[in-house]
CSV table of C-alpha atoms and ligand atoms in Angstrom, one decimal:
chain,number,residue,atom,x,y,z
A,1,MET,CA,-132.4,-119.0,-59.0
A,2,ARG,CA,-135.5,-117.6,-60.6
A,3,PHE,CA,-135.7,-115.9,-63.9
A,4,ASP,CA,-138.7,-114.0,-65.3
A,5,VAL,CA,-138.6,-113.1,-68.8
A,6,ILE,CA,-140.9,-110.7,-70.8
A,7,THR,CA,-140.9,-111.8,-74.5
A,8,LEU,CA,-143.2,-111.8,-77.5
A,9,PHE,CA,-141.7,-115.2,-78.4
A,10,GLU,CA,-142.1,-117.5,-75.4
A,11,PRO,CA,-141.4,-120.8,-77.4
A,12,MET,CA,-137.8,-119.6,-78.2
A,13,PHE,CA,-136.9,-120.4,-74.6
A,14,ALA,CA,-137.4,-124.2,-75.1
A,15,ALA,CA,-133.7,-123.9,-76.5
A,16,ILE,CA,-132.5,-123.8,-72.9
A,17,THR,CA,-135.3,-125.4,-70.9
A,18,GLU,CA,-135.3,-128.5,-73.0
A,19,ASN,CA,-131.7,-129.1,-74.0
A,20,GLY,CA,-128.4,-129.9,-72.4
A,21,ILE,CA,-126.9,-128.7,-69.1
A,22,THR,CA,-129.4,-125.9,-68.5
A,23,SER,CA,-132.3,-128.3,-68.9
A,24,ARG,CA,-130.7,-130.8,-66.5
A,25,ALA,CA,-130.0,-128.0,-64.0
A,26,MET,CA,-133.7,-127.0,-64.2
A,27,ARG,CA,-134.9,-130.6,-63.5
A,28,ARG,CA,-132.5,-130.5,-60.5
A,29,GLY,CA,-134.2,-127.4,-59.2
A,30,LEU,CA,-131.2,-125.1,-59.5
A,31,TRP,CA,-133.1,-122.6,-61.4
A,32,SER,CA,-136.6,-121.8,-62.8
A,33,LEU,CA,-138.0,-119.8,-65.7
A,34,GLN,CA,-141.3,-118.1,-66.2
A,35,THR,CA,-142.0,-116.4,-69.6
A,36,TRP,CA,-144.5,-113.5,-69.8
A,37,ASN,CA,-146.0,-112.3,-73.1
A,38,PRO,CA,-146.8,-108.5,-73.0
A,39,ARG,CA,-149.5,-109.0,-75.5
A,40,GLU,CA,-151.5,-110.5,-72.6
A,41,GLU,CA,-151.5,-107.1,-71.0
A,42,THR,CA,-153.1,-105.2,-73.9
A,43,GLU,CA,-156.7,-104.2,-74.1
A,44,ASP,CA,-157.3,-103.2,-77.8
A,45,ASN,CA,-158.6,-105.6,-80.3
A,46,HIS,CA,-155.3,-105.9,-82.2
A,47,ARG,CA,-153.4,-106.5,-78.9
A,48,THR,CA,-150.9,-103.9,-79.9
A,49,VAL,CA,-147.5,-104.0,-78.4
A,50,ASP,CA,-145.7,-101.5,-80.7
A,51,ASP,CA,-146.1,-98.3,-82.6
A,52,ARG,CA,-144.2,-95.9,-84.8
A,53,PRO,CA,-141.5,-93.8,-83.3
A,54,PHE,CA,-142.1,-90.1,-82.6
A,55,GLY,CA,-139.9,-88.0,-84.8
A,56,GLY,CA,-140.0,-90.5,-87.6
A,57,GLY,CA,-137.5,-93.1,-88.6
A,58,PRO,CA,-137.6,-96.8,-89.6
A,59,GLY,CA,-139.1,-99.6,-87.6
A,60,MET,CA,-141.5,-99.8,-84.7
A,61,VAL,CA,-141.0,-99.2,-81.0
A,62,MET,CA,-142.4,-101.3,-78.1
A,63,LEU,CA,-144.9,-99.6,-76.1
A,64,ALA,CA,-144.1,-98.9,-72.4
A,65,GLU,CA,-147.6,-99.6,-71.0
A,66,PRO,CA,-147.8,-103.4,-71.8
A,67,LEU,CA,-144.3,-103.9,-70.5
A,68,ALA,CA,-144.9,-102.0,-67.3
A,69,ARG,CA,-148.2,-104.0,-66.6
A,70,THR,CA,-146.4,-107.2,-67.3
A,71,LEU,CA,-143.5,-106.2,-64.9
A,72,LYS,CA,-146.0,-105.3,-62.2
A,73,ARG,CA,-147.5,-108.8,-62.5
A,74,ILE,CA,-144.1,-110.4,-62.2
A,75,ARG,CA,-143.6,-108.3,-59.0
A,76,ARG,CA,-146.9,-109.4,-57.6
A,77,SER,CA,-145.9,-113.0,-58.4
A,78,GLY,CA,-142.9,-112.7,-56.1
A,79,ASN,CA,-139.8,-111.7,-58.3
A,80,LYS,CA,-138.1,-108.7,-56.6
A,81,GLY,CA,-134.9,-109.0,-58.5
A,82,ARG,CA,-132.9,-106.6,-60.7
A,83,VAL,CA,-134.5,-105.7,-64.1
A,84,ILE,CA,-132.3,-106.2,-67.2
A,85,SER,CA,-133.0,-105.3,-70.8
A,86,PHE,CA,-130.9,-106.1,-73.9
A,87,ALA,CA,-129.8,-103.9,-76.6
A,88,PRO,CA,-126.4,-103.3,-78.5
A,89,ASN,CA,-126.1,-100.0,-76.6
A,90,GLY,CA,-125.9,-101.8,-73.2
A,91,LYS,CA,-122.9,-102.7,-71.2
A,92,LYS,CA,-121.0,-105.6,-72.7
A,93,LEU,CA,-121.7,-109.0,-70.9
A,94,ASP,CA,-118.4,-110.5,-69.4
A,95,ASP,CA,-117.3,-113.3,-67.1
A,96,GLN,CA,-117.1,-110.9,-64.1
A,97,THR,CA,-120.7,-109.7,-64.3
A,98,VAL,CA,-121.9,-113.4,-64.8
A,99,ARG,CA,-120.0,-114.5,-61.8
A,100,ARG,CA,-121.5,-111.7,-59.6
A,101,TRP,CA,-125.0,-112.8,-60.5
A,102,VAL,CA,-124.0,-116.4,-59.8
A,103,ALA,CA,-122.6,-115.3,-56.4
A,104,ASP,CA,-125.8,-113.3,-55.5
A,105,GLN,CA,-128.2,-116.0,-56.8
A,106,ASN,CA,-130.8,-113.3,-56.7
A,107,ASP,CA,-133.9,-113.4,-59.0
A,108,LEU,CA,-133.7,-111.5,-62.2
A,109,VAL,CA,-136.3,-110.1,-64.6
A,110,LEU,CA,-135.1,-110.0,-68.2
A,111,ILE,CA,-136.9,-107.8,-70.8
A,112,CYS,CA,-136.5,-108.8,-74.5
A,113,GLY,CA,-137.1,-106.0,-76.9
A,114,ARG,CA,-138.0,-106.6,-80.5
A,115,TYR,CA,-138.3,-104.2,-83.4
A,116,GLU,CA,-136.1,-101.0,-83.2
A,117,GLY,CA,-136.3,-100.9,-79.3
A,118,ILE,CA,-138.3,-100.0,-76.3
A,119,ASP,CA,-139.9,-96.7,-75.3
A,120,GLN,CA,-137.1,-94.9,-73.3
A,121,ARG,CA,-139.5,-94.0,-70.6
A,122,PHE,CA,-140.0,-97.6,-69.7
A,123,LEU,CA,-136.3,-98.2,-69.6
A,124,ASP,CA,-135.7,-95.0,-67.5
A,125,HIS,CA,-138.5,-96.0,-65.0
A,126,TYR,CA,-138.1,-99.7,-64.6
A,127,VAL,CA,-134.8,-101.0,-66.0
A,128,ASP,CA,-131.8,-101.3,-63.7
A,129,GLU,CA,-129.3,-102.1,-66.4
A,130,THR,CA,-129.1,-102.8,-70.2
A,131,VAL,CA,-126.8,-105.6,-71.4
A,132,SER,CA,-125.3,-106.2,-74.8
A,133,ILE,CA,-123.7,-109.4,-75.8
A,134,GLY,CA,-121.5,-107.9,-78.5
A,135,ASP,CA,-121.0,-105.3,-81.1
A,136,PHE,CA,-123.7,-106.6,-83.6
A,137,VAL,CA,-127.3,-106.3,-83.9
A,138,LEU,CA,-129.7,-109.1,-83.2
A,139,SER,CA,-133.4,-109.2,-84.3
A,140,GLY,CA,-134.4,-109.1,-80.6
A,141,GLY,CA,-133.3,-109.6,-77.0
A,142,GLU,CA,-134.3,-113.2,-76.6
A,143,LEU,CA,-131.0,-114.9,-77.9
A,144,ALA,CA,-129.1,-112.4,-75.7
A,145,ALA,CA,-131.3,-113.3,-72.6
A,146,MET,CA,-130.7,-117.0,-73.3
A,147,VAL,CA,-126.9,-116.3,-73.6
A,148,LEU,CA,-127.0,-114.7,-70.2
A,149,ILE,CA,-129.2,-117.5,-68.6
A,150,ASP,CA,-127.0,-120.2,-70.0
A,151,ALA,CA,-123.8,-118.4,-68.8
A,152,VAL,CA,-125.1,-118.0,-65.3
A,153,VAL,CA,-126.9,-121.4,-64.9
A,154,ARG,CA,-123.9,-123.5,-66.0
A,155,GLN,CA,-122.0,-121.9,-63.2
A,156,LEU,CA,-124.6,-122.5,-60.4
A,157,PRO,CA,-123.3,-124.9,-57.9
A,158,GLY,CA,-124.2,-128.5,-59.0
A,159,ALA,CA,-124.9,-127.6,-62.6
A,160,ILE,CA,-121.6,-129.1,-63.8
A,161,LYS,CA,-118.5,-130.5,-62.1
A,162,GLU,CA,-117.1,-127.9,-59.9
A,163,LEU,CA,-113.5,-128.0,-61.2
A,164,SER,CA,-114.5,-127.4,-64.7
A,165,THR,CA,-115.8,-123.8,-64.3
A,166,LEU,CA,-112.8,-122.8,-62.1
A,167,ASP,CA,-110.5,-123.9,-64.7
A,168,GLU,CA,-111.9,-122.7,-67.9
A,169,SER,CA,-111.3,-119.6,-70.0
A,170,PHE,CA,-111.7,-116.2,-68.4
A,171,SER,CA,-111.5,-117.5,-64.8
A,172,THR,CA,-107.8,-117.9,-65.3
A,173,GLY,CA,-107.8,-114.7,-67.4
A,174,LEU,CA,-106.6,-116.7,-70.4
A,175,LEU,CA,-108.2,-118.5,-73.3
A,176,ASP,CA,-108.6,-122.3,-73.0
A,177,ALA,CA,-105.8,-124.5,-74.3
A,178,PRO,CA,-106.7,-127.0,-77.1
A,179,HIS,CA,-108.3,-130.4,-76.1
A,180,TYR,CA,-107.9,-133.9,-77.7
A,181,THR,CA,-109.6,-137.2,-77.4
A,182,ARG,CA,-109.4,-140.6,-79.0
A,183,PRO,CA,-108.2,-141.8,-81.6
A,184,GLU,CA,-104.6,-141.0,-80.8
A,185,ILE,CA,-103.9,-140.6,-84.6
A,186,TRP,CA,-106.8,-139.0,-86.7
A,187,GLU,CA,-106.3,-138.1,-90.4
A,188,GLY,CA,-102.6,-138.7,-89.9
A,189,GLU,CA,-102.3,-136.3,-87.0
A,190,ALA,CA,-101.1,-137.5,-83.6
A,191,VAL,CA,-102.2,-136.1,-80.2
A,192,PRO,CA,-99.4,-134.0,-78.7
A,193,GLU,CA,-97.1,-136.6,-77.1
A,194,VAL,CA,-97.0,-135.1,-73.5
A,195,LEU,CA,-100.8,-135.5,-73.1
A,196,LEU,CA,-100.2,-139.4,-73.3
A,197,THR,CA,-97.4,-139.5,-70.7
A,198,GLY,CA,-99.6,-139.2,-67.5
A,199,HIS,CA,-96.9,-136.7,-66.2
A,200,HIS,CA,-99.1,-134.2,-64.5
A,201,ALA,CA,-96.6,-131.4,-64.1
A,202,ASN,CA,-95.5,-131.5,-67.7
A,203,ILE,CA,-99.0,-131.7,-68.9
A,204,ALA,CA,-99.9,-128.6,-66.8
A,205,LYS,CA,-96.9,-126.8,-68.2
A,206,TRP,CA,-97.8,-127.7,-71.7
A,207,THR,CA,-101.4,-126.6,-71.3
A,208,ARG,CA,-100.4,-123.4,-69.6
A,209,GLU,CA,-98.0,-122.5,-72.5
A,210,ARG,CA,-100.7,-123.4,-75.1
A,211,ALA,CA,-103.1,-121.0,-73.2
A,212,LEU,CA,-100.6,-118.3,-73.3
A,213,GLU,CA,-99.9,-118.8,-76.9
A,214,ILE,CA,-103.4,-118.8,-78.1
A,215,THR,CA,-104.3,-115.8,-75.9
A,216,LEU,CA,-101.4,-113.8,-77.1
A,217,ARG,CA,-102.2,-114.5,-80.7
A,218,THR,CA,-106.0,-114.0,-80.7
A,219,ARG,CA,-106.6,-111.8,-77.7
A,220,PRO,CA,-103.5,-109.9,-76.7
A,221,ASP,CA,-105.6,-107.5,-74.7
A,222,LEU,CA,-106.3,-110.3,-72.3
A,223,ILE,CA,-102.6,-110.9,-71.8
A,224,GLU,CA,-102.2,-107.3,-70.7
A,225,LYS,CA,-105.2,-107.6,-68.5
A,226,ALA,CA,-103.9,-110.8,-66.9
A,227,ARG,CA,-100.5,-109.1,-66.4
A,228,ILE,CA,-102.1,-106.0,-64.6
A,229,GLU,CA,-104.2,-108.3,-62.4
A,230,GLY,CA,-101.1,-110.3,-61.4
A,231,LYS,CA,-102.3,-113.5,-62.9
A,232,LEU,CA,-99.0,-114.2,-64.7
A,233,SER,CA,-96.0,-116.0,-63.1
A,234,LYS,CA,-92.4,-115.5,-63.8
A,235,SER,CA,-92.3,-118.6,-66.1
A,236,ASP,CA,-95.4,-117.3,-67.9
A,237,THR,CA,-93.7,-113.9,-68.7
A,238,ASP,CA,-90.5,-115.8,-69.8
A,239,TRP,CA,-92.6,-118.0,-72.1
A,240,LEU,CA,-94.4,-115.0,-73.5
A,241,LYS,CA,-91.0,-113.4,-74.3
A,242,THR,CA,-89.9,-116.4,-76.2
A,243,LEU,CA,-93.2,-116.2,-78.2
A,244,ARG,CA,-92.7,-112.6,-78.9
A,245,ASP,CA,-89.0,-112.9,-80.0
B,301,ADE,N1,-130.5,-106.9,-79.1
B,301,ADE,C1,-130.2,-106.6,-80.3
B,301,ADE,N2,-128.9,-106.7,-80.5
B,301,ADE,C2,-128.4,-107.0,-79.3
B,301,ADE,C3,-127.1,-107.3,-78.7
B,301,ADE,N3,-126.0,-107.2,-79.5
B,301,ADE,N4,-126.9,-107.6,-77.4
B,301,ADE,C4,-128.0,-107.7,-76.7
B,301,ADE,N5,-129.2,-107.4,-77.1
B,301,ADE,C5,-129.5,-107.2,-78.3
């Protein structure tokens, strides 16, 4: 899967190309990344990529032209995929969207805005969708783009053990149950007994109940969603009832 990213801060992307699972997946050839600096597509002495907003207001706005020229170079280099930009006013990124991109494995072009934003005409003419990673404001789209890439790449077949992504939070519709490792007793606290028994059915029951409990407590909206989507069994709803009583 190929990502082309337009950014003024190319070195930031070393965070995902040189570290951890995403780096290993890249070495295995599961994905590739090319960054493009729109400054390269300017012709003035100052290599200007931004200007003051018409109508006034704080901050600077990224110019449409250097972005459009960069995008055309990306198209000529072979990436024909969807164009995604990042801003707090975009559609909130979620597991369902991530899984769709993973299933398609089409190339993506990611546009990282800085300053107050990007000239709306560029967004209207060239961008297919705008993505937000949450209700807060970042200094630019780079971290959001890396969040998207990381979430997609770790799910590409071969990036990590198959079972682990099927089983984890959100694919089940619930938050993850707690995890424990050695030592069995740490700072006076023992690992939950059942996890040491090797009794798979009991462990699965315990894990499911903890997942239901933490989801009910911290994200009750996800319980409701799981119920509507038919992801809760009779024993799940019985257990939830005892928690609520
Ligand atoms: N750029 C600035 N804030 C952002 C956010 N919350 N999500 C995505 N991109 C952003």
